[in-house]
Amino acid sequence: MFKNLTNKGLAVALLQLSFGINYFFHGVVRLPKLSKFVAGMQAGFSETLLPELFVTPLAYIIPFAEIAIGALLIINKFAKQTIIAAFVLMNILVVGSCFAENWANVGLQTTYIGFLFLLLFFLSEKEA
């Protein structure tokens, strides 16, 4: 699988695999306690300007989006589209963190966005 890759190609493939594992298990661990995750999100945003009308559906969607993004990154299918979906998810999370004034999370999420940029930038056009 990795033996014919250049060092750059191997680095990108391993970063993509690592991000896939990260996203996948972020979602997987939330599924058994989905109601608790949603309630936590609702509580976390209750004192913000972000209406529960937006928070609740997104809280239900996020774990499934993480699992889908993670699985597709792991199996290296639709890499370009999956990385773009990850960008969208991360930007939604940044907006939420800004509403909650959770600047530490914004910083961490922006770091994810930076690595997603690198993944997309160095993704081979034949893989995209």
C-alpha positions in Angstrom: 0.0 0.0 0.0 2.7 2.5 0.9 5.8 0.9 -0.7 5.7 2.8 -4.0 5.3 6.2 -2.5 7.8 9.0 -2.3 8.6 10.4 1.1 6.2 13.3 0.4 3.5 10.9 -0.8 4.0 8.7 2.3 3.9 11.7 4.6 0.6 12.8 3.1 -0.8 9.3 3.2 0.1 8.9 6.9 -1.2 12.3 7.8 -4.5 11.5 6.0 -4.7 8.1 7.8 -4.0 9.8 11.2 -6.6 12.4 10.6 -9.0 9.7 9.5 -8.5 7.8 12.7 -8.9 11.0 14.7 -12.2 12.0 13.0 -13.6 8.4 13.0 -13.1 7.8 16.7 -14.3 11.3 17.6 -17.6 10.2 16.2 -17.6 6.6 17.3 -17.1 7.3 21.0 -20.0 9.8 20.9 -22.6 7.4 19.4 -23.2 5.3 22.6 -23.9 8.5 24.5 -25.4 10.6 21.8 -28.2 12.0 24.0 -25.6 13.1 26.6 -23.4 14.7 23.9 -26.4 16.6 22.5 -27.5 17.7 26.0 -23.9 18.9 26.6 -23.9 20.9 23.4 -27.3 22.4 24.3 -26.1 23.3 27.7 -22.8 24.7 26.4 -24.5 27.0 24.0 -27.5 28.0 26.2 -25.9 31.3 27.3 -24.8 32.3 23.7 -26.6 34.0 20.9 -26.6 30.7 18.9 -30.2 29.4 19.0 -30.9 25.9 20.1 -32.7 25.5 16.8 -29.3 25.3 15.2 -27.4 23.6 18.0 -29.6 20.6 18.5 -29.6 19.3 14.8 -25.9 20.0 14.5 -25.2 18.1 17.7 -26.9 15.1 16.3 -25.2 15.4 12.9 -21.6 16.0 14.1 -20.7 12.5 15.2 -22.1 10.9 12.0 -20.2 13.5 9.9 -17.0 12.7 11.9 -17.4 9.0 11.3 -18.1 9.4 7.6 -15.1 11.8 7.1 -12.9 9.6 9.1 -13.8 6.4 7.3 -13.4 8.0 3.9 -10.0 9.4 4.9 -8.9 6.0 6.2 -9.9 4.1 3.1 -8.7 7.0 0.9 -11.9 7.3 -1.1 -13.0 10.7 -2.5 -10.0 12.3 -0.7 -10.5 15.8 -2.1 -14.2 15.9 -1.4 -13.7 14.4 2.0 -11.1 17.0 3.0 -13.4 19.8 1.8 -16.2 18.2 3.9 -13.8 18.3 6.9 -13.0 21.9 6.2 -16.8 22.7 6.3 -17.2 20.8 9.5 -14.3 22.5 11.1 -15.5 25.9 10.1 -18.9 25.1 11.6 -17.2 24.2 14.8 -15.1 27.4 14.7 -18.3 29.5 14.4 -19.8 27.6 17.3 -16.7 28.1 19.4 -16.7 31.8 18.6 -20.3 32.1 19.7 -19.3 30.3 23.0 -16.2 32.5 23.2 -14.2 29.4 23.7 -11.0 30.8 22.2 -8.9 27.8 23.2 -11.1 25.6 21.0 -11.0 28.1 18.2 -7.2 27.8 18.3 -7.2 24.0 18.3 -9.8 24.0 15.5 -7.8 26.4 13.5 -4.8 24.0 13.9 -6.9 21.2 12.4 -7.8 23.6 9.5 -4.1 24.2 8.9 -3.4 20.5 8.7 -6.4 20.0 6.4 -4.9 22.7 4.2 -1.6 20.8 4.1 -3.4 17.6 3.2 -5.3 19.2 0.4 -2.3 21.2 -0.9 -0.1 18.1 -1.1 -2.8 15.7 -2.2 -1.7 14.2 -5.5 -4.1 15.2 -8.3 -4.5 11.5 -9.3 -5.8 10.8 -5.8 -8.2 13.8 -5.7 
